[in-house]
Amino acid sequence: MKSLVLLLCLAQLWGCHSAPHGPGLIYRQPNCDDPETEEAALVAIDYINQNLPWGYKHTLNQIDEVKVWPQQPSGELFEIEIDTLETTCHVLDPTPVARCSVRQLKEHAVEGDCDFQLLKLDGKFSVVYAKCDSSPDSAEDVRKVCQDCPLLAPLNDTRVVHAAKAALAAFNAQNNGSNFQLEEISRAQLVSSFLKSIFMYSSQPLPPSTYVEFTVSGTDCVAKEATEAAKCNLLAEKQYGFCKATLSEKLGGAEVAVTCMVFQTQPVSSQPQPEGANEAVPTPVVDPDAPPSPPLGAPGLPPAGSPPDSHVLLAAPPGHQLHRAHYDLRHTFMGVVSLGSPSGEVSHPRKTRTVVQPSVGAAAGPVVPPCPGRIRHFKV
């Protein structure tokens, strides 16, 4: 009996020394596919799509990791890592992301990698930190799926810009309504020889062609009467369109095929705008090692839940992106300071935490790792 009491005392003493010191230092680690975890991930996805100024909406592909810290004086802080995939819906497209098609591997898919912190108070999530980057699938992986499919082309390639302008001119020529101006080149592929295997016995080379996707904005000029685009003004109620076009070079000249979807007009916000708000301003480059700035009202990162028509669309994206073949999420979501880490310290994405999950007794049967979660579409 004395031996049993001594053993229990030693066990309690060991537990006291092995437990982390200080209040609120132990996090819980739910399963990545738990409903609560997925709810937090979907709030993060909504935040991405509501605050993208250009490019395409993203959808959730996989939850990689989640930690939940008690947050003083109340609530919980969710630290979550997610993988996303680019969809075929432009950010101006009002279609809910759940109904948007995912860009397939043979179309040269783009994957996003994001770190989020979300505060949960009274059952509601709010984003307090967001940092993402994205990258297209490798050319080697695309070739494994489709040997002859074209790859993404730089958005500022002269052939791409020429194709977009020619397609817009063709659209305006056949349009009976407003004259539209080029807003943004969103995606492009140079289609010169990707079908040559089909015509391998033909002595005639295939004519080169350029596929381009771009957005347009309506003006107060009538399309068939507009002679000088510089004299046309954007409509008071913003009207945007999304176009897909192919320009094919032929002996008799270029041939353009273009289709555009014009979205419903968007009323101008009644909130006062600062001087120069309509000018294209490059996104500032933030040093990741610099102290983070406050999350509330942080420039360039509206709060979660902002309506889609709050987009501040730029006529041209920041110059450091123009050489790219896609719009990298890194240049939009570069981090916001958290409300404070569970330990009471200022949260920093590069800070290494030493607190570990408390041990849990082993259950019978095979152990299923809580993370990463299931893949919803495909792995890039």
JSON list of C-alpha atoms in Angstrom, two decimals, residues 48-253:
[
{"chain": "A", "resi": 48, "resn": "ILE", "atom": "CA", "xyz": [-8.93, 35.96, -49.77]},
{"chain": "A", "resi": 49, "resn": "ASN", "atom": "CA", "xyz": [-11.62, 36.33, -52.43]},
{"chain": "A", "resi": 50, "resn": "GLN", "atom": "CA", "xyz": [-13.13, 39.49, -50.94]},
{"chain": "A", "resi": 51, "resn": "ASN", "atom": "CA", "xyz": [-9.77, 41.26, -50.84]},
{"chain": "A", "resi": 52, "resn": "LEU", "atom": "CA", "xyz": [-8.12, 40.16, -54.09]},
{"chain": "A", "resi": 53, "resn": "PRO", "atom": "CA", "xyz": [-7.85, 43.27, -56.29]},
{"chain": "A", "resi": 54, "resn": "TRP", "atom": "CA", "xyz": [-7.16, 41.27, -59.47]},
{"chain": "A", "resi": 55, "resn": "GLY", "atom": "CA", "xyz": [-6.83, 37.75, -60.80]},
{"chain": "A", "resi": 56, "resn": "TYR", "atom": "CA", "xyz": [-9.02, 34.79, -59.98]},
{"chain": "A", "resi": 57, "resn": "LYS", "atom": "CA", "xyz": [-10.93, 33.53, -56.97]},
{"chain": "A", "resi": 58, "resn": "HIS", "atom": "CA", "xyz": [-9.39, 30.71, -54.96]},
{"chain": "A", "resi": 59, "resn": "THR", "atom": "CA", "xyz": [-11.07, 27.71, -53.36]},
{"chain": "A", "resi": 60, "resn": "LEU", "atom": "CA", "xyz": [-10.06, 25.46, -50.49]},
{"chain": "A", "resi": 61, "resn": "ASN", "atom": "CA", "xyz": [-8.11, 22.34, -51.44]},
{"chain": "A", "resi": 62, "resn": "GLN", "atom": "CA", "xyz": [-6.58, 21.07, -48.19]},
{"chain": "A", "resi": 63, "resn": "ILE", "atom": "CA", "xyz": [-6.14, 22.06, -44.55]},
{"chain": "A", "resi": 64, "resn": "ASP", "atom": "CA", "xyz": [-2.53, 21.33, -43.59]},
{"chain": "A", "resi": 65, "resn": "GLU", "atom": "CA", "xyz": [-2.39, 22.20, -39.92]},
{"chain": "A", "resi": 66, "resn": "VAL", "atom": "CA", "xyz": [-4.44, 23.85, -37.17]},
{"chain": "A", "resi": 67, "resn": "LYS", "atom": "CA", "xyz": [-3.70, 24.93, -33.61]},
{"chain": "A", "resi": 68, "resn": "VAL", "atom": "CA", "xyz": [-6.19, 26.59, -31.29]},
{"chain": "A", "resi": 69, "resn": "TRP", "atom": "CA", "xyz": [-4.94, 28.83, -28.50]},
{"chain": "A", "resi": 70, "resn": "PRO", "atom": "CA", "xyz": [-7.00, 30.26, -25.65]},
{"chain": "A", "resi": 71, "resn": "GLN", "atom": "CA", "xyz": [-7.18, 34.00, -26.14]},
{"chain": "A", "resi": 72, "resn": "GLN", "atom": "CA", "xyz": [-7.36, 36.40, -23.19]},
{"chain": "A", "resi": 73, "resn": "PRO", "atom": "CA", "xyz": [-9.71, 37.66, -21.91]},
{"chain": "A", "resi": 74, "resn": "SER", "atom": "CA", "xyz": [-12.05, 35.40, -23.91]},
{"chain": "A", "resi": 75, "resn": "GLY", "atom": "CA", "xyz": [-12.33, 33.54, -27.19]},
{"chain": "A", "resi": 76, "resn": "GLU", "atom": "CA", "xyz": [-9.85, 31.39, -29.09]},
{"chain": "A", "resi": 77, "resn": "LEU", "atom": "CA", "xyz": [-7.18, 32.07, -31.69]},
{"chain": "A", "resi": 78, "resn": "PHE", "atom": "CA", "xyz": [-7.03, 29.62, -34.61]},
{"chain": "A", "resi": 79, "resn": "GLU", "atom": "CA", "xyz": [-3.68, 29.29, -36.37]},
{"chain": "A", "resi": 80, "resn": "ILE", "atom": "CA", "xyz": [-4.37, 27.47, -39.62]},
{"chain": "A", "resi": 81, "resn": "GLU", "atom": "CA", "xyz": [-2.40, 26.57, -42.74]},
{"chain": "A", "resi": 82, "resn": "ILE", "atom": "CA", "xyz": [-4.36, 25.91, -45.92]},
{"chain": "A", "resi": 83, "resn": "ASP", "atom": "CA", "xyz": [-3.71, 25.05, -49.57]},
{"chain": "A", "resi": 84, "resn": "THR", "atom": "CA", "xyz": [-5.89, 26.69, -52.20]},
{"chain": "A", "resi": 85, "resn": "LEU", "atom": "CA", "xyz": [-6.48, 26.27, -55.92]},
{"chain": "A", "resi": 86, "resn": "GLU", "atom": "CA", "xyz": [-7.24, 28.96, -58.47]},
{"chain": "A", "resi": 87, "resn": "THR", "atom": "CA", "xyz": [-10.71, 28.80, -60.03]},
{"chain": "A", "resi": 88, "resn": "THR", "atom": "CA", "xyz": [-11.89, 29.98, -63.44]},
{"chain": "A", "resi": 89, "resn": "CYS", "atom": "CA", "xyz": [-13.98, 32.80, -61.87]},
{"chain": "A", "resi": 90, "resn": "HIS", "atom": "CA", "xyz": [-12.44, 36.24, -61.92]},
{"chain": "A", "resi": 91, "resn": "VAL", "atom": "CA", "xyz": [-12.62, 38.23, -58.69]},
{"chain": "A", "resi": 92, "resn": "LEU", "atom": "CA", "xyz": [-15.13, 40.56, -60.36]},
{"chain": "A", "resi": 93, "resn": "ASP", "atom": "CA", "xyz": [-17.41, 37.65, -61.18]},
{"chain": "A", "resi": 94, "resn": "PRO", "atom": "CA", "xyz": [-20.33, 37.64, -58.69]},
{"chain": "A", "resi": 95, "resn": "THR", "atom": "CA", "xyz": [-20.63, 33.84, -58.92]},
{"chain": "A", "resi": 96, "resn": "PRO", "atom": "CA", "xyz": [-20.15, 32.28, -55.44]},
{"chain": "A", "resi": 97, "resn": "VAL", "atom": "CA", "xyz": [-16.83, 30.47, -55.24]},
{"chain": "A", "resi": 98, "resn": "ALA", "atom": "CA", "xyz": [-18.63, 27.22, -54.38]},
{"chain": "A", "resi": 99, "resn": "ARG", "atom": "CA", "xyz": [-20.04, 27.26, -57.92]},
{"chain": "A", "resi": 100, "resn": "CYS", "atom": "CA", "xyz": [-16.76, 28.17, -59.63]},
{"chain": "A", "resi": 101, "resn": "SER", "atom": "CA", "xyz": [-14.85, 25.51, -61.55]},
{"chain": "A", "resi": 102, "resn": "VAL", "atom": "CA", "xyz": [-11.33, 24.69, -60.37]},
{"chain": "A", "resi": 103, "resn": "ARG", "atom": "CA", "xyz": [-8.57, 25.32, -62.89]},
{"chain": "A", "resi": 104, "resn": "GLN", "atom": "CA", "xyz": [-7.49, 21.86, -64.04]},
{"chain": "A", "resi": 105, "resn": "LEU", "atom": "CA", "xyz": [-3.94, 20.55, -64.27]},
{"chain": "A", "resi": 106, "resn": "LYS", "atom": "CA", "xyz": [-3.97, 20.50, -68.08]},
{"chain": "A", "resi": 107, "resn": "GLU", "atom": "CA", "xyz": [-4.94, 24.20, -68.03]},
{"chain": "A", "resi": 108, "resn": "HIS", "atom": "CA", "xyz": [-1.81, 24.93, -65.97]},
{"chain": "A", "resi": 109, "resn": "ALA", "atom": "CA", "xyz": [-3.25, 25.05, -62.48]},
{"chain": "A", "resi": 110, "resn": "VAL", "atom": "CA", "xyz": [-2.19, 27.57, -59.82]},
{"chain": "A", "resi": 111, "resn": "GLU", "atom": "CA", "xyz": [-1.87, 26.63, -56.14]},
{"chain": "A", "resi": 112, "resn": "GLY", "atom": "CA", "xyz": [-1.95, 28.94, -53.14]},
{"chain": "A", "resi": 113, "resn": "ASP", "atom": "CA", "xyz": [-0.30, 28.40, -49.74]},
{"chain": "A", "resi": 114, "resn": "CYS", "atom": "CA", "xyz": [-1.67, 30.49, -46.86]},
{"chain": "A", "resi": 115, "resn": "ASP", "atom": "CA", "xyz": [-1.14, 31.01, -43.14]},
{"chain": "A", "resi": 116, "resn": "PHE", "atom": "CA", "xyz": [-4.08, 32.52, -41.25]},
{"chain": "A", "resi": 117, "resn": "GLN", "atom": "CA", "xyz": [-4.90, 33.53, -37.72]},
{"chain": "A", "resi": 118, "resn": "LEU", "atom": "CA", "xyz": [-8.59, 33.85, -36.92]},
{"chain": "A", "resi": 119, "resn": "LEU", "atom": "CA", "xyz": [-10.13, 35.01, -33.67]},
{"chain": "A", "resi": 120, "resn": "LYS", "atom": "CA", "xyz": [-13.28, 33.17, -32.64]},
{"chain": "A", "resi": 121, "resn": "LEU", "atom": "CA", "xyz": [-15.56, 35.17, -30.37]},
{"chain": "A", "resi": 122, "resn": "ASP", "atom": "CA", "xyz": [-19.18, 34.31, -29.60]},
{"chain": "A", "resi": 123, "resn": "GLY", "atom": "CA", "xyz": [-19.12, 31.63, -32.28]},
{"chain": "A", "resi": 124, "resn": "LYS", "atom": "CA", "xyz": [-17.95, 33.99, -35.05]},
{"chain": "A", "resi": 125, "resn": "PHE", "atom": "CA", "xyz": [-14.57, 34.03, -36.83]},
{"chain": "A", "resi": 126, "resn": "SER", "atom": "CA", "xyz": [-12.66, 37.16, -37.82]},
{"chain": "A", "resi": 127, "resn": "VAL", "atom": "CA", "xyz": [-9.31, 37.30, -39.62]},
{"chain": "A", "resi": 128, "resn": "VAL", "atom": "CA", "xyz": [-6.49, 39.01, -37.77]},
{"chain": "A", "resi": 129, "resn": "TYR", "atom": "CA", "xyz": [-3.52, 37.74, -39.79]},
{"chain": "A", "resi": 130, "resn": "ALA", "atom": "CA", "xyz": [-3.18, 36.63, -43.41]},
{"chain": "A", "resi": 131, "resn": "LYS", "atom": "CA", "xyz": [-0.08, 35.68, -45.37]},
{"chain": "A", "resi": 132, "resn": "CYS", "atom": "CA", "xyz": [-0.18, 33.85, -48.70]},
{"chain": "A", "resi": 133, "resn": "ASP", "atom": "CA", "xyz": [1.80, 33.03, -51.78]},
{"chain": "A", "resi": 134, "resn": "SER", "atom": "CA", "xyz": [0.87, 31.17, -54.93]},
{"chain": "A", "resi": 135, "resn": "SER", "atom": "CA", "xyz": [2.61, 29.52, -57.85]},
{"chain": "A", "resi": 136, "resn": "PRO", "atom": "CA", "xyz": [1.68, 27.74, -61.08]},
{"chain": "A", "resi": 137, "resn": "ASP", "atom": "CA", "xyz": [2.20, 24.02, -61.40]},
{"chain": "A", "resi": 138, "resn": "SER", "atom": "CA", "xyz": [5.57, 23.05, -62.86]},
{"chain": "A", "resi": 139, "resn": "ALA", "atom": "CA", "xyz": [5.90, 22.61, -66.61]},
{"chain": "A", "resi": 140, "resn": "GLU", "atom": "CA", "xyz": [7.04, 19.03, -66.03]},
{"chain": "A", "resi": 141, "resn": "ASP", "atom": "CA", "xyz": [3.86, 18.17, -64.15]},
{"chain": "A", "resi": 142, "resn": "VAL", "atom": "CA", "xyz": [1.68, 19.77, -66.82]},
{"chain": "A", "resi": 143, "resn": "ARG", "atom": "CA", "xyz": [3.47, 17.74, -69.49]},
{"chain": "A", "resi": 144, "resn": "LYS", "atom": "CA", "xyz": [2.78, 14.54, -67.55]},
{"chain": "A", "resi": 145, "resn": "VAL", "atom": "CA", "xyz": [-0.96, 15.22, -67.79]},
{"chain": "A", "resi": 146, "resn": "CYS", "atom": "CA", "xyz": [-1.04, 16.75, -71.26]},
{"chain": "A", "resi": 147, "resn": "GLN", "atom": "CA", "xyz": [2.05, 16.64, -73.46]},
{"chain": "A", "resi": 148, "resn": "ASP", "atom": "CA", "xyz": [0.79, 19.23, -75.94]},
{"chain": "A", "resi": 149, "resn": "CYS", "atom": "CA", "xyz": [-1.04, 21.69, -73.67]},
{"chain": "A", "resi": 150, "resn": "PRO", "atom": "CA", "xyz": [0.25, 25.30, -73.65]},
{"chain": "A", "resi": 151, "resn": "LEU", "atom": "CA", "xyz": [1.85, 26.81, -70.57]},
{"chain": "A", "resi": 152, "resn": "LEU", "atom": "CA", "xyz": [1.19, 30.17, -68.97]},
{"chain": "A", "resi": 153, "resn": "ALA", "atom": "CA", "xyz": [2.80, 33.14, -70.70]},
{"chain": "A", "resi": 154, "resn": "PRO", "atom": "CA", "xyz": [4.08, 36.38, -69.10]},
{"chain": "A", "resi": 155, "resn": "LEU", "atom": "CA", "xyz": [1.25, 38.90, -68.83]},
{"chain": "A", "resi": 156, "resn": "ASN", "atom": "CA", "xyz": [3.38, 41.68, -70.31]},
{"chain": "A", "resi": 157, "resn": "ASP", "atom": "CA", "xyz": [4.54, 39.66, -73.34]},
{"chain": "A", "resi": 158, "resn": "THR", "atom": "CA", "xyz": [4.14, 41.89, -76.41]},
{"chain": "A", "resi": 159, "resn": "ARG", "atom": "CA", "xyz": [2.10, 39.20, -78.19]},
{"chain": "A", "resi": 160, "resn": "VAL", "atom": "CA", "xyz": [-0.23, 38.93, -75.20]},
{"chain": "A", "resi": 161, "resn": "VAL", "atom": "CA", "xyz": [-0.78, 42.68, -74.95]},
{"chain": "A", "resi": 162, "resn": "HIS", "atom": "CA", "xyz": [-1.36, 42.91, -78.71]},
{"chain": "A", "resi": 163, "resn": "ALA", "atom": "CA", "xyz": [-3.90, 40.06, -78.59]},
{"chain": "A", "resi": 164, "resn": "ALA", "atom": "CA", "xyz": [-5.82, 41.69, -75.72]},
{"chain": "A", "resi": 165, "resn": "LYS", "atom": "CA", "xyz": [-6.00, 45.06, -77.46]},
{"chain": "A", "resi": 166, "resn": "ALA", "atom": "CA", "xyz": [-7.04, 43.51, -80.77]},
{"chain": "A", "resi": 167, "resn": "ALA", "atom": "CA", "xyz": [-9.71, 41.43, -79.05]},
{"chain": "A", "resi": 168, "resn": "LEU", "atom": "CA", "xyz": [-11.07, 44.46, -77.20]},
{"chain": "A", "resi": 169, "resn": "ALA", "atom": "CA", "xyz": [-11.25, 46.42, -80.47]},
{"chain": "A", "resi": 170, "resn": "ALA", "atom": "CA", "xyz": [-13.16, 43.55, -82.06]},
{"chain": "A", "resi": 171, "resn": "PHE", "atom": "CA", "xyz": [-15.56, 43.37, -79.12]},
{"chain": "A", "resi": 172, "resn": "ASN", "atom": "CA", "xyz": [-16.24, 47.12, -79.21]},
{"chain": "A", "resi": 173, "resn": "ALA", "atom": "CA", "xyz": [-16.80, 46.96, -82.97]},
{"chain": "A", "resi": 174, "resn": "GLN", "atom": "CA", "xyz": [-19.59, 44.42, -82.57]},
{"chain": "A", "resi": 175, "resn": "ASN", "atom": "CA", "xyz": [-21.03, 45.96, -79.39]},
{"chain": "A", "resi": 176, "resn": "ASN", "atom": "CA", "xyz": [-24.11, 48.16, -79.61]},
{"chain": "A", "resi": 177, "resn": "GLY", "atom": "CA", "xyz": [-23.74, 49.50, -76.07]},
{"chain": "A", "resi": 178, "resn": "SER", "atom": "CA", "xyz": [-20.96, 51.23, -74.16]},
{"chain": "A", "resi": 179, "resn": "ASN", "atom": "CA", "xyz": [-17.40, 51.46, -75.33]},
{"chain": "A", "resi": 180, "resn": "PHE", "atom": "CA", "xyz": [-15.21, 49.33, -73.05]},
{"chain": "A", "resi": 181, "resn": "GLN", "atom": "CA", "xyz": [-11.66, 49.97, -71.93]},
{"chain": "A", "resi": 182, "resn": "LEU", "atom": "CA", "xyz": [-9.01, 47.40, -71.04]},
{"chain": "A", "resi": 183, "resn": "GLU", "atom": "CA", "xyz": [-8.84, 46.96, -67.28]},
{"chain": "A", "resi": 184, "resn": "GLU", "atom": "CA", "xyz": [-6.48, 44.04, -66.66]},
{"chain": "A", "resi": 185, "resn": "ILE", "atom": "CA", "xyz": [-4.83, 41.17, -68.51]},
{"chain": "A", "resi": 186, "resn": "SER", "atom": "CA", "xyz": [-5.54, 38.22, -66.26]},
{"chain": "A", "resi": 187, "resn": "ARG", "atom": "CA", "xyz": [-4.15, 35.13, -68.01]},
{"chain": "A", "resi": 188, "resn": "ALA", "atom": "CA", "xyz": [-2.43, 34.19, -71.25]},
{"chain": "A", "resi": 189, "resn": "GLN", "atom": "CA", "xyz": [-1.02, 31.23, -73.16]},
{"chain": "A", "resi": 190, "resn": "LEU", "atom": "CA", "xyz": [1.01, 31.22, -76.36]},
{"chain": "A", "resi": 191, "resn": "VAL", "atom": "CA", "xyz": [-0.42, 28.49, -78.60]},
{"chain": "A", "resi": 192, "resn": "SER", "atom": "CA", "xyz": [2.12, 28.03, -81.36]},
{"chain": "A", "resi": 193, "resn": "SER", "atom": "CA", "xyz": [3.04, 24.39, -81.68]},
{"chain": "A", "resi": 194, "resn": "PHE", "atom": "CA", "xyz": [1.16, 22.49, -78.99]},
{"chain": "A", "resi": 195, "resn": "LEU", "atom": "CA", "xyz": [-0.95, 20.74, -81.66]},
{"chain": "A", "resi": 196, "resn": "LYS", "atom": "CA", "xyz": [1.87, 19.89, -84.01]},
{"chain": "A", "resi": 197, "resn": "SER", "atom": "CA", "xyz": [1.79, 16.22, -83.05]},
{"chain": "A", "resi": 198, "resn": "ILE", "atom": "CA", "xyz": [-1.65, 15.97, -84.62]},
{"chain": "A", "resi": 199, "resn": "PHE", "atom": "CA", "xyz": [-0.31, 17.31, -87.91]},
{"chain": "A", "resi": 200, "resn": "MET", "atom": "CA", "xyz": [3.08, 15.65, -87.76]},
{"chain": "A", "resi": 201, "resn": "TYR", "atom": "CA", "xyz": [2.80, 14.51, -91.40]},
{"chain": "A", "resi": 202, "resn": "SER", "atom": "CA", "xyz": [1.78, 17.94, -92.67]},
{"chain": "A", "resi": 203, "resn": "SER", "atom": "CA", "xyz": [4.39, 20.05, -94.45]},
{"chain": "A", "resi": 204, "resn": "GLN", "atom": "CA", "xyz": [2.62, 23.27, -93.40]},
{"chain": "A", "resi": 205, "resn": "PRO", "atom": "CA", "xyz": [3.52, 24.64, -89.95]},
{"chain": "A", "resi": 206, "resn": "LEU", "atom": "CA", "xyz": [0.66, 25.64, -87.70]},
{"chain": "A", "resi": 207, "resn": "PRO", "atom": "CA", "xyz": [0.01, 29.39, -87.47]},
{"chain": "A", "resi": 208, "resn": "PRO", "atom": "CA", "xyz": [0.93, 30.80, -84.06]},
{"chain": "A", "resi": 209, "resn": "SER", "atom": "CA", "xyz": [-1.93, 31.99, -81.88]},
{"chain": "A", "resi": 210, "resn": "THR", "atom": "CA", "xyz": [-2.35, 33.67, -78.51]},
{"chain": "A", "resi": 211, "resn": "TYR", "atom": "CA", "xyz": [-5.01, 32.89, -75.95]},
{"chain": "A", "resi": 212, "resn": "VAL", "atom": "CA", "xyz": [-5.77, 35.65, -73.47]},
{"chain": "A", "resi": 213, "resn": "GLU", "atom": "CA", "xyz": [-8.24, 36.39, -70.69]},
{"chain": "A", "resi": 214, "resn": "PHE", "atom": "CA", "xyz": [-8.78, 39.99, -69.61]},
{"chain": "A", "resi": 215, "resn": "THR", "atom": "CA", "xyz": [-11.22, 42.32, -67.88]},
{"chain": "A", "resi": 216, "resn": "VAL", "atom": "CA", "xyz": [-12.81, 45.47, -69.28]},
{"chain": "A", "resi": 217, "resn": "SER", "atom": "CA", "xyz": [-14.66, 48.46, -67.82]},
{"chain": "A", "resi": 218, "resn": "GLY", "atom": "CA", "xyz": [-17.57, 50.37, -69.40]},
{"chain": "A", "resi": 219, "resn": "THR", "atom": "CA", "xyz": [-17.38, 54.05, -70.31]},
{"chain": "A", "resi": 220, "resn": "ASP", "atom": "CA", "xyz": [-19.86, 56.80, -71.11]},
{"chain": "A", "resi": 221, "resn": "CYS", "atom": "CA", "xyz": [-19.01, 56.58, -74.82]},
{"chain": "A", "resi": 222, "resn": "VAL", "atom": "CA", "xyz": [-21.09, 54.61, -77.31]},
{"chain": "A", "resi": 223, "resn": "ALA", "atom": "CA", "xyz": [-18.94, 51.83, -78.72]},
{"chain": "A", "resi": 224, "resn": "LYS", "atom": "CA", "xyz": [-19.61, 52.47, -82.41]},
{"chain": "A", "resi": 225, "resn": "GLU", "atom": "CA", "xyz": [-19.22, 56.25, -82.04]},
{"chain": "A", "resi": 226, "resn": "ALA", "atom": "CA", "xyz": [-16.11, 56.37, -79.89]},
{"chain": "A", "resi": 227, "resn": "THR", "atom": "CA", "xyz": [-13.13, 57.64, -81.82]},
{"chain": "A", "resi": 228, "resn": "GLU", "atom": "CA", "xyz": [-10.80, 58.72, -79.00]},
{"chain": "A", "resi": 229, "resn": "ALA", "atom": "CA", "xyz": [-10.76, 56.46, -75.97]},
{"chain": "A", "resi": 230, "resn": "ALA", "atom": "CA", "xyz": [-8.94, 59.13, -73.95]},
{"chain": "A", "resi": 231, "resn": "LYS", "atom": "CA", "xyz": [-12.08, 61.28, -74.01]},
{"chain": "A", "resi": 232, "resn": "CYS", "atom": "CA", "xyz": [-14.26, 58.52, -72.59]},
{"chain": "A", "resi": 233, "resn": "ASN", "atom": "CA", "xyz": [-14.95, 58.41, -68.87]},
{"chain": "A", "resi": 234, "resn": "LEU", "atom": "CA", "xyz": [-15.73, 55.39, -66.73]},
{"chain": "A", "resi": 235, "resn": "LEU", "atom": "CA", "xyz": [-19.40, 55.01, -65.87]},
{"chain": "A", "resi": 236, "resn": "ALA", "atom": "CA", "xyz": [-20.59, 56.38, -62.52]},
{"chain": "A", "resi": 237, "resn": "GLU", "atom": "CA", "xyz": [-22.01, 52.95, -61.79]},
{"chain": "A", "resi": 238, "resn": "LYS", "atom": "CA", "xyz": [-19.07, 50.67, -62.47]},
{"chain": "A", "resi": 239, "resn": "GLN", "atom": "CA", "xyz": [-19.64, 48.07, -65.14]},
{"chain": "A", "resi": 240, "resn": "TYR", "atom": "CA", "xyz": [-17.05, 45.38, -65.66]},
{"chain": "A", "resi": 241, "resn": "GLY", "atom": "CA", "xyz": [-16.72, 42.52, -68.10]},
{"chain": "A", "resi": 242, "resn": "PHE", "atom": "CA", "xyz": [-14.58, 39.43, -68.44]},
{"chain": "A", "resi": 243, "resn": "CYS", "atom": "CA", "xyz": [-13.35, 38.36, -71.86]},
{"chain": "A", "resi": 244, "resn": "LYS", "atom": "CA", "xyz": [-11.70, 35.31, -73.41]},
{"chain": "A", "resi": 245, "resn": "ALA", "atom": "CA", "xyz": [-10.05, 35.64, -76.79]},
{"chain": "A", "resi": 246, "resn": "THR", "atom": "CA", "xyz": [-7.79, 33.90, -79.27]},
{"chain": "A", "resi": 247, "resn": "LEU", "atom": "CA", "xyz": [-5.76, 35.76, -81.85]},
{"chain": "A", "resi": 248, "resn": "SER", "atom": "CA", "xyz": [-4.50, 33.56, -84.71]},
{"chain": "A", "resi": 249, "resn": "GLU", "atom": "CA", "xyz": [-1.85, 34.74, -87.15]},
{"chain": "A", "resi": 250, "resn": "LYS", "atom": "CA", "xyz": [-2.67, 33.85, -90.75]},
{"chain": "A", "resi": 251, "resn": "LEU", "atom": "CA", "xyz": [-1.29, 34.70, -94.18]},
{"chain": "A", "resi": 252, "resn": "GLY", "atom": "CA", "xyz": [-4.07, 37.20, -94.83]},
{"chain": "A", "resi": 253, "resn": "GLY", "atom": "CA", "xyz": [-3.67, 38.82, -91.41]}
]
